[in-house]
Amino acid sequence: MSVRVRFAPSPTGALHIGGVRTALYNYLYAKKNGGSFILRIEDTDQNRFVDGAEEYIRESLKWCGVEPDEGVEQGGEFGPYRQSERKEIYHKYAQKLVDAGKAYYAFDTPEELDAMRERLKEARVANPQYNSITRTQMKNSLTLSEEEVKQRIDSGEPYVIRAKLPRNEEVRFRDIVRDWVVVNTITLDDKILMKSDGMPTYHLANIVDDHLMQISHVIRGEEWLPSAPLHVLLYDFFGWDRPEFAHLPLLLKPDGNGKLSKRAADKMGFPIFPLNWIDPQTQEESIGFREKGYLPEALINFLALLGWNPGTEEELFSMSDLIEKFSLERINKGGAKFDIEKAKWFNQQYIKEKPNSVLVAMMTEQLELTDRSIDMERVVQAMKERITFVSDIKESGNFFFEAPSEYDEKTARKRWTTQGVQVIESFASALEEMNEINGDEAKSLLVTILEKDEVPMGRVMPAIRLSLTGQGGGPDLMEIISILGPEESAGRIRRAVAALSEFVKD
Ligand code: GLU
């Protein structure tokens, strides 16, 4: 049997990062098994439809490198891939169930449904449901005569179609992650399959499409596990083979305390969406992982390990490594803590490995550089081991672009000595003689001066660094001198000496 999996988001807003993980696991499983990954847009809930959400989902998947083989954009043999374009199909299948006695028409008004729930509550029924018991008291094609049903439908009375669940039956299926799931139908209700607006509900559309699109494995978030018994029953009602199921563990807040929500992420100051998103209703703007400065490879590596483990201590996986190693059997049951610090760590690792030219291109998009010409590739090389995001180069390496206007006071107090100032002034003079300088040359120039006065290197280096960068720490000092150039470096030393005179001590 060929592997066919799908990611089936509803375009109700921005794609949550948990959705990206679901898409990723589907993608990995498809690629691992030479199968197909399908993107199906589940847009049958007209009330929750949000403009731009579908495009956002597609763009997000593209950015992450999780591209569908079949879908709204790619097309394919099993289309259309947007459920709103498949309405007729669902009608046909709903009708089949009604004809087979597995589903029925229900005409109850919202008031009648409320009254039923009230009655049950009064009778101390904990979880009032429209089910095998209550349906016998309601207005539906099980209680009304055939003639009356026909007449109501013909006269245009609104109705829904409900699944007719058996009274007391065990539904069993084996989930690849959770193992056996056993539920008695007594706990389930007669879910609506077709709504009064003529649209199918998620449950009907989802299983009809999974069947027609020949989905072999349903890999989705754990929040759908409670719906799975109904889905299994529907497969059985239709006489269709069931797909395999794998329900992925929840994503938890970084401290493991509860579900990862947008609110929690906002509070802790990290993104929850892959790309920037402006909510069309509220105009609220949310920053995406991409705009925050995460590389897609880093995000993918991080997400892959949130709920799956390779069975080794290895942590760094490219997409092709993941495809090779991935298996549904190694998905964890327990919720996965969304440890954002780990995400940052992955970003650092991938930034270190990126070619300088790529990082420069990313930077120039973000920077408004002063006109002083500077070798950006060298700046990037000097900084790339020390940053989490490319934007950090501009922040903690701002001295490459602008001379410091302030100096770290603690360093000044500690490191600004009469002797040190003398040495760095001589160093400035020596630099002024040069047009350009590499790191080794800068070092031997300094060593020559130091040797003459018998001053240890460690005593003046912090003062030079302070003069050039305003900071107490940073990348290799001689490399900084070389990148800034001798003239700029000397000028900065002179300015620091003038600015910090009050700190001079013996
Ligand atoms: N449309 C559902 C969602 O928004 C799909 C759930 C499933 O994969 O079955 O997540």
Coordinates of C-alpha atoms and ligand atoms in Angstrom, one line a residue:
M1 CA 0.0 0.0 0.0
S2 CA 1.5 3.4 -0.9
V3 CA 1.9 6.0 1.8
R4 CA -0.4 8.9 1.4
V5 CA -0.7 11.4 4.2
R6 CA -2.3 14.8 4.5
F7 CA -2.1 18.0 6.4
A8 CA -5.6 19.4 6.7
P9 CA -5.7 22.8 8.3
S10 CA -8.7 25.0 8.5
P11 CA -8.1 28.5 7.3
T12 CA -9.3 30.2 10.5
G13 CA -6.3 32.3 11.2
A14 CA -2.5 32.1 11.2
L15 CA -1.0 28.7 11.3
H16 CA 0.1 27.8 14.8
I17 CA 3.5 26.4 15.3
G18 CA 2.0 23.1 16.4
G19 CA 0.4 22.9 12.9
V20 CA 3.8 23.3 11.4
R21 CA 5.0 20.4 13.4
T22 CA 2.0 18.3 12.3
A23 CA 2.7 19.2 8.7
L24 CA 6.4 18.4 9.2
Y25 CA 5.8 14.9 10.6
N26 CA 3.4 14.1 7.8
Y27 CA 5.9 15.4 5.3
L28 CA 8.8 13.4 6.8
Y29 CA 6.7 10.2 6.9
A30 CA 5.7 10.6 3.3
K31 CA 9.2 11.3 2.1
K32 CA 10.7 8.5 4.2
N33 CA 8.3 6.0 2.6
G34 CA 8.4 7.4 -1.0
G35 CA 4.8 8.5 -0.5
S36 CA 2.8 11.6 -1.1
F37 CA 2.2 14.6 1.2
I38 CA -1.1 16.3 0.5
L39 CA -2.3 19.7 1.6
R40 CA -6.1 19.8 2.0
I41 CA -7.8 23.0 3.0
E42 CA -10.7 22.3 5.4
D43 CA -12.8 25.4 4.9
T44 CA -16.3 24.2 5.4
D45 CA -17.0 26.3 8.5
Q46 CA -18.0 29.5 6.9
N47 CA -18.3 31.3 10.2
R48 CA -14.7 30.8 11.1
F49 CA -13.2 31.5 7.6
V50 CA -10.5 34.2 7.7
D51 CA -9.3 36.0 4.6
G52 CA -5.7 35.4 3.8
A53 CA -5.3 32.4 6.1
E54 CA -5.0 29.9 3.3
E55 CA -2.3 31.9 1.5
Y56 CA -0.5 32.3 4.9
I57 CA -0.6 28.5 5.4
R58 CA 0.9 27.8 2.0
E59 CA 3.6 30.5 2.3
S60 CA 4.5 29.1 5.8
L61 CA 4.9 25.6 4.5
K62 CA 7.0 26.9 1.6
W63 CA 9.3 28.8 3.9
C64 CA 9.8 25.7 6.1
G65 CA 10.6 23.6 3.1
V66 CA 7.6 21.3 3.8
E67 CA 6.0 21.5 0.4
P68 CA 3.0 19.4 -0.6
D69 CA 3.1 17.0 -3.5
E70 CA -0.6 17.5 -4.1
G71 CA -2.8 20.3 -3.0
V72 CA -4.6 23.5 -3.9
E73 CA -1.6 24.9 -5.7
Q74 CA 0.0 21.7 -7.0
G75 CA -3.2 20.1 -8.1
G76 CA -3.3 16.3 -8.3
E77 CA -5.5 13.4 -9.2
F78 CA -7.7 13.6 -6.2
G79 CA -8.8 17.3 -6.3
P80 CA -10.3 19.6 -5.6
Y81 CA -8.2 20.0 -2.5
R82 CA -10.4 22.7 -1.0
Q83 CA -13.4 21.3 0.8
S84 CA -15.7 24.2 -0.1
E85 CA -15.3 23.0 -3.7
R86 CA -16.4 19.5 -2.8
K87 CA -19.9 20.1 -1.4
E88 CA -21.7 17.8 -3.8
I89 CA -19.5 14.9 -2.8
Y90 CA -20.4 15.2 0.9
H91 CA -24.1 15.4 0.1
K92 CA -23.9 12.2 -1.8
Y93 CA -22.2 10.4 1.0
A94 CA -24.4 11.8 3.7
Q95 CA -27.4 10.5 1.7
K96 CA -25.8 7.1 1.5
L97 CA -25.6 6.9 5.3
V98 CA -29.2 8.0 5.6
D99 CA -30.3 5.4 3.1
A100 CA -28.4 2.7 4.9
G101 CA -30.0 3.7 8.3
K102 CA -26.7 4.9 9.7
A103 CA -27.7 8.5 9.8
Y104 CA -30.9 10.5 10.1
Y105 CA -32.5 13.8 9.6
A106 CA -33.1 16.0 12.6
F107 CA -35.4 19.1 12.7
D108 CA -34.9 20.2 16.2
T109 CA -34.8 24.0 16.7
P110 CA -32.1 25.5 18.9
E111 CA -34.8 26.1 21.5
E112 CA -35.8 22.5 21.5
L113 CA -32.2 21.4 21.8
D114 CA -31.7 23.8 24.8
A115 CA -34.9 22.5 26.4
M116 CA -33.7 18.9 26.0
R117 CA -30.3 19.8 27.7
E118 CA -32.1 21.6 30.5
R119 CA -34.4 18.6 31.1
L120 CA -31.4 16.3 31.3
K121 CA -29.5 18.6 33.6
E122 CA -32.5 18.7 36.0
A123 CA -32.5 15.0 35.9
R124 CA -28.8 15.2 37.0
V125 CA -27.4 13.8 33.8
A126 CA -23.8 15.0 33.9
N127 CA -23.2 15.3 30.2
P128 CA -26.4 15.9 28.3
Q129 CA -26.1 14.7 24.7
Y130 CA -28.2 14.0 21.7
N131 CA -27.6 10.3 21.7
S132 CA -29.2 6.9 21.3
I133 CA -31.4 7.6 24.3
T134 CA -32.4 11.2 23.8
R135 CA -32.9 10.9 20.1
T136 CA -36.1 8.9 20.7
Q137 CA -37.6 12.0 22.3
M138 CA -36.6 14.5 19.6
K139 CA -37.9 15.6 16.2
N140 CA -36.1 13.5 13.7
S141 CA -36.6 10.9 11.0
L142 CA -36.4 8.2 13.6
T143 CA -39.4 9.5 15.5
L144 CA -41.4 11.2 12.7
S145 CA -43.3 9.4 10.0
E146 CA -41.7 9.1 6.6
E147 CA -44.3 11.3 5.2
E148 CA -43.8 14.0 7.7
V149 CA -40.1 14.0 7.1
K150 CA -40.6 14.4 3.4
Q151 CA -43.1 17.1 3.9
R152 CA -40.7 19.1 6.2
I153 CA -37.8 18.8 3.9
D154 CA -39.9 19.7 0.8
S155 CA -41.3 22.8 2.6
G156 CA -37.7 24.0 3.1
E157 CA -37.6 23.5 6.9
P158 CA -34.0 23.6 8.1
Y159 CA -32.6 20.2 9.1
V160 CA -29.3 18.6 9.9
I161 CA -28.1 15.0 9.3
R162 CA -26.8 13.2 12.4
A163 CA -24.9 10.0 12.7
K164 CA -26.9 7.2 14.2
L165 CA -24.5 5.8 16.8
P166 CA -25.1 2.3 18.1
R167 CA -26.3 2.2 21.7
N168 CA -23.7 0.2 23.6
E169 CA -20.8 -0.9 21.5
E170 CA -17.1 -0.8 22.0
V171 CA -15.2 1.1 19.4
R172 CA -11.6 0.0 19.2
F173 CA -8.7 1.1 17.2
R174 CA -4.9 1.0 17.5
D175 CA -3.2 4.4 17.4
I176 CA 0.4 4.1 16.4
V177 CA 1.4 6.5 19.2
R178 CA -1.1 5.8 21.9
D179 CA -1.7 2.1 21.2
W180 CA -5.2 0.7 21.8
V181 CA -8.0 3.2 22.2
V182 CA -11.2 1.7 23.4
V183 CA -14.4 3.8 23.8
N184 CA -17.9 2.8 24.4
T185 CA -20.5 4.5 22.2
I186 CA -22.6 5.3 25.2
T187 CA -20.1 8.1 25.9
L188 CA -20.5 9.5 22.3
D189 CA -23.2 11.7 20.8
D190 CA -25.0 11.5 17.5
K191 CA -22.7 14.1 15.9
I192 CA -24.0 16.3 13.1
L193 CA -22.6 15.3 9.8
M194 CA -24.4 17.8 7.6
K195 CA -25.3 21.3 8.8
S196 CA -28.5 23.2 8.0
D197 CA -26.5 25.5 5.7
G198 CA -25.9 22.5 3.5
M199 CA -22.2 22.3 4.4
P200 CA -20.7 19.1 5.9
T201 CA -19.2 19.2 9.4
Y202 CA -15.5 18.6 9.8
H203 CA -16.2 14.9 10.8
L204 CA -18.0 13.9 7.6
A205 CA -15.9 16.0 5.2
N206 CA -12.7 14.8 6.8
I207 CA -13.4 11.1 6.6
V208 CA -15.0 11.2 3.1
D209 CA -11.9 13.0 1.8
D210 CA -9.4 10.8 3.6
H211 CA -11.1 7.9 2.0
L212 CA -11.4 9.4 -1.5
M213 CA -7.9 10.8 -1.4
Q214 CA -6.7 7.3 -0.4
I215 CA -5.0 8.6 2.8
S216 CA -3.1 5.7 4.4
H217 CA -2.1 7.4 7.7
V218 CA -3.9 10.1 9.6
I219 CA -1.2 11.9 11.5
R220 CA -2.6 14.9 13.5
G221 CA -2.6 16.6 16.8
E222 CA -3.8 14.9 20.0
E223 CA -6.7 17.3 20.2
W224 CA -8.4 15.2 17.5
L225 CA -8.1 12.0 19.5
P226 CA -11.6 12.4 21.0
S227 CA -13.0 12.6 17.5
A228 CA -11.3 9.5 16.3
P229 CA -13.8 6.9 17.6
L230 CA -16.6 8.6 15.6
H231 CA -14.4 8.6 12.6
V232 CA -13.7 5.0 13.0
L233 CA -17.4 4.3 13.2
L234 CA -18.0 6.3 10.1
Y235 CA -15.5 4.2 8.2
D236 CA -17.2 1.1 9.4
F237 CA -20.7 2.5 8.4
F238 CA -19.4 3.1 4.9
G239 CA -17.7 -0.2 4.8
W240 CA -14.4 1.4 4.1
D241 CA -10.9 0.4 5.3
R242 CA -9.8 2.5 8.1
P243 CA -6.5 4.4 7.7
E244 CA -3.8 4.1 10.4
F245 CA -3.9 6.7 13.1
A246 CA -1.1 8.6 14.8
H247 CA -2.1 11.3 17.3
L248 CA 0.8 13.6 18.1
P249 CA 1.5 14.8 21.7
L250 CA 0.5 18.2 22.7
L251 CA 3.0 21.1 22.7
L252 CA 3.3 22.5 26.2
K253 CA 4.5 25.8 27.6
P254 CA 8.2 25.9 28.3
D255 CA 7.7 25.1 32.0
G256 CA 5.5 22.1 31.1
N257 CA 2.6 23.8 32.8
G258 CA -0.3 23.5 30.4
K259 CA -0.8 23.8 26.7
L260 CA 1.3 26.2 24.6
S261 CA -1.0 29.0 23.7
K262 CA -0.6 32.2 21.8
R263 CA -1.3 34.1 25.0
A264 CA 1.5 32.2 26.8
A265 CA 3.9 32.8 23.9
D266 CA 3.1 36.5 23.8
K267 CA 3.7 36.8 27.5
M268 CA 7.0 35.1 27.3
G269 CA 8.0 37.1 24.3
F270 CA 8.4 34.5 21.6
P271 CA 6.6 33.9 18.3
I272 CA 3.9 31.3 17.9
F273 CA 3.4 31.7 14.2
P274 CA 6.0 30.8 11.5
L275 CA 5.6 34.2 9.7
N276 CA 4.4 37.6 10.6
W277 CA 0.6 37.8 10.8
I278 CA -1.8 40.7 11.0
D279 CA -5.2 39.6 12.2
P280 CA -7.6 41.0 9.7
Q281 CA -10.3 41.4 12.3
T282 CA -8.4 43.1 15.2
Q283 CA -5.4 44.3 13.2
E284 CA -3.2 42.8 15.9
E285 CA 0.2 42.1 14.6
S286 CA 2.2 39.1 15.6
I287 CA 5.8 38.6 14.8
G288 CA 6.7 35.3 13.1
F289 CA 9.7 33.0 13.6
R290 CA 11.0 34.1 10.2
E291 CA 10.9 37.8 11.0
K292 CA 12.3 37.2 14.5
G293 CA 15.4 35.8 12.8
Y294 CA 15.0 32.1 13.0
L295 CA 16.4 30.1 10.0
P296 CA 13.9 27.6 8.7
E297 CA 16.4 24.8 9.1
A298 CA 16.8 25.6 12.8
L299 CA 13.0 25.8 13.3
I300 CA 12.5 22.5 11.5
N301 CA 15.2 20.8 13.5
F302 CA 13.7 22.1 16.7
L303 CA 10.2 21.1 15.8
A304 CA 11.2 17.6 14.7
L305 CA 12.5 16.9 18.2
L306 CA 9.4 18.2 19.9
G307 CA 7.5 14.9 20.2
W308 CA 9.9 12.6 18.3
N309 CA 13.2 11.2 19.3
P310 CA 15.9 9.6 17.1
G311 CA 16.8 7.1 19.9
T312 CA 20.3 8.6 20.2
E313 CA 21.8 11.7 21.7
E314 CA 22.2 13.3 18.3
E315 CA 20.5 16.7 18.0
L316 CA 21.4 18.3 14.7
F317 CA 19.4 17.0 11.8
S318 CA 19.0 18.4 8.3
M319 CA 15.8 17.8 6.5
S320 CA 17.3 14.9 4.6
D321 CA 18.7 13.4 7.9
L322 CA 15.2 13.7 9.4
I323 CA 13.7 12.0 6.4
E324 CA 16.1 9.2 6.7
K325 CA 15.7 8.7 10.5
F326 CA 12.0 9.5 11.0
S327 CA 9.6 6.9 12.2
L328 CA 6.1 7.1 13.7
E329 CA 7.1 4.5 16.3
R330 CA 9.5 6.9 17.9
I331 CA 6.9 9.6 18.5
N332 CA 6.6 10.2 22.2
K333 CA 3.3 9.9 24.1
G334 CA 3.9 12.6 26.6
G335 CA 3.5 16.3 25.9
A336 CA 6.5 18.2 24.5
K337 CA 7.8 21.3 26.3
F338 CA 8.3 24.1 23.9
D339 CA 11.7 25.1 25.2
I340 CA 12.3 28.4 23.3
E341 CA 15.9 28.5 24.6
K342 CA 16.6 25.3 22.7
A343 CA 15.1 26.8 19.6
K344 CA 17.6 29.7 20.0
W345 CA 20.4 27.2 20.4
F346 CA 19.5 25.5 17.2
N347 CA 19.5 28.9 15.5
Q348 CA 23.0 29.5 16.7
Q349 CA 24.2 26.2 15.4
Y350 CA 22.8 26.8 12.0
I351 CA 24.0 30.4 11.8
K352 CA 27.5 29.2 12.5
E353 CA 27.3 26.9 9.6
K354 CA 25.9 29.4 7.1
P355 CA 28.2 30.8 4.4
N356 CA 29.2 34.4 5.2
S357 CA 27.7 35.6 2.0
V358 CA 24.3 34.3 2.9
L359 CA 24.4 36.0 6.3
V360 CA 25.5 39.2 4.7
A361 CA 22.5 39.1 2.3
M362 CA 20.2 38.5 5.3
M363 CA 21.8 41.4 7.1
T364 CA 21.7 43.9 4.4
E365 CA 18.0 43.4 4.3
Q366 CA 17.7 44.5 7.9
L367 CA 20.4 47.1 8.1
E368 CA 20.6 50.7 7.2
L369 CA 24.3 51.0 7.1
T370 CA 26.3 54.2 7.5
D371 CA 28.3 55.0 4.4
R372 CA 31.6 53.9 5.9
S373 CA 32.6 51.1 3.7
I374 CA 33.3 47.9 5.6
D375 CA 34.0 44.4 4.6
M376 CA 30.7 42.8 5.7
E377 CA 31.8 39.2 5.1
R378 CA 34.6 39.7 7.6
V379 CA 32.2 41.4 10.1
V380 CA 30.0 38.4 9.8
Q381 CA 32.9 36.0 10.2
A382 CA 34.0 37.7 13.3
M383 CA 30.5 37.7 14.9
K384 CA 28.9 34.5 13.7
E385 CA 30.1 32.3 16.6
R386 CA 28.7 34.8 19.1
I387 CA 25.1 35.4 17.9
T388 CA 21.7 33.9 18.1
F389 CA 20.1 35.9 15.3
V390 CA 21.6 37.8 12.4
S391 CA 20.2 41.0 13.8
D392 CA 22.5 40.5 16.8
I393 CA 25.4 41.5 14.5
K394 CA 24.0 45.0 14.3
E395 CA 23.3 45.1 18.0
S396 CA 26.3 43.7 19.7
G397 CA 28.6 44.4 16.8
N398 CA 27.3 47.9 16.2
F399 CA 30.9 49.2 16.7
F400 CA 31.8 47.9 13.3
F401 CA 29.4 50.4 11.8
E402 CA 29.6 53.3 14.1
A403 CA 32.3 54.5 16.5
P404 CA 31.3 54.1 20.1
S405 CA 29.7 57.1 21.7
E406 CA 29.7 55.6 25.1
Y407 CA 32.3 53.5 26.9
D408 CA 31.6 50.7 29.4
E409 CA 32.3 52.5 32.7
K410 CA 33.3 49.4 34.7
T411 CA 36.0 48.5 32.2
A412 CA 37.2 52.1 32.0
R413 CA 37.5 52.3 35.8
K414 CA 39.4 49.1 35.9
R415 CA 41.6 49.3 32.8
W416 CA 42.4 53.0 32.1
T417 CA 45.9 53.5 33.5
T418 CA 48.6 56.2 32.8
Q419 CA 50.9 53.6 31.4
G420 CA 48.2 51.9 29.4
V421 CA 47.1 55.3 27.8
Q422 CA 50.8 56.0 26.9
V423 CA 51.0 52.6 25.2
I424 CA 47.8 52.8 23.3
E425 CA 48.6 56.3 22.1
S426 CA 51.9 55.0 20.7
F427 CA 49.9 52.2 19.1
A428 CA 47.6 54.8 17.5
S429 CA 50.6 56.7 16.2
A430 CA 52.0 53.5 14.7
L431 CA 48.7 52.7 13.1
E432 CA 48.5 56.1 11.6
E433 CA 51.5 55.2 9.5
M434 CA 49.7 52.4 7.8
N435 CA 47.1 52.2 5.1
E436 CA 45.8 48.8 5.9
I437 CA 46.7 46.1 8.3
N438 CA 45.9 42.4 8.9
G439 CA 45.4 40.8 12.3
D440 CA 49.0 39.5 12.6
E441 CA 50.5 42.7 11.6
A442 CA 48.4 44.6 14.1
K443 CA 49.6 42.2 16.8
S444 CA 53.3 42.5 16.0
L445 CA 53.0 46.3 15.9
L446 CA 51.5 46.2 19.4
V447 CA 54.0 43.7 20.7
T448 CA 56.9 45.9 19.5
I449 CA 55.6 48.8 21.5
L450 CA 54.9 46.7 24.5
E451 CA 58.3 45.1 24.5
K452 CA 60.0 48.5 24.4
D453 CA 58.2 49.6 27.6
E454 CA 58.0 46.1 29.1
V455 CA 54.3 46.1 29.5
P456 CA 52.4 42.9 29.4
M457 CA 49.9 42.5 26.6
G458 CA 47.0 41.7 29.0
R459 CA 47.3 45.1 30.6
V460 CA 46.5 47.1 27.4
M461 CA 44.3 44.9 25.4
P462 CA 41.1 45.8 27.4
A463 CA 41.8 49.5 26.9
I464 CA 42.2 49.1 23.2
R465 CA 39.1 47.1 23.0
L466 CA 37.2 49.7 25.0
S467 CA 38.4 52.4 22.7
L468 CA 37.4 50.6 19.5
T469 CA 34.2 49.0 20.7
G470 CA 33.0 50.8 23.8
Q471 CA 32.7 47.3 25.3
G472 CA 34.6 45.1 27.7
G473 CA 34.3 41.9 25.5
G474 CA 33.7 40.8 22.0
P475 CA 35.3 39.1 19.0
D476 CA 39.1 38.9 18.4
L477 CA 40.6 42.3 18.9
M478 CA 43.3 42.2 16.2
E479 CA 40.6 41.1 13.7
I480 CA 38.5 44.1 14.7
I481 CA 41.5 46.4 14.1
S482 CA 42.1 44.9 10.8
I483 CA 38.4 45.2 9.8
L484 CA 38.0 48.7 10.9
G485 CA 41.3 49.6 9.3
P486 CA 44.3 51.4 10.9
E487 CA 43.0 54.9 10.4
E488 CA 39.6 54.4 11.9
S489 CA 41.2 52.4 14.8
A490 CA 43.7 55.1 15.5
G491 CA 41.0 57.8 15.4
R492 CA 38.9 55.8 17.9
I493 CA 41.9 55.4 20.3
R494 CA 42.5 59.1 20.2
R495 CA 38.9 59.9 20.9
A496 CA 38.7 57.5 23.7
V497 CA 41.8 58.9 25.3
A498 CA 40.2 62.4 25.2
A499 CA 36.9 61.2 26.4
L500 CA 38.1 59.0 29.3
S501 CA 40.7 61.3 30.8
E502 CA 38.8 61.5 34.1
F503 CA 39.3 57.7 34.6
V504 CA 43.1 57.7 34.3
K505 CA 44.8 56.2 37.3
D506 CA 48.2 54.8 38.0
Ligands
GLU1 N1 -9.2 20.7 9.9 C1 -8.7 20.0 11.1 C2 -7.7 21.0 11.7 O1 -7.9 22.2 11.5 C3 -8.0 18.7 10.6 C4 -7.8 17.7 11.7 C5 -7.4 16.4 11.1 O2 -6.2 16.4 10.7 O3 -8.1 15.5 11.0 O4 -6.8 20.7 12.3

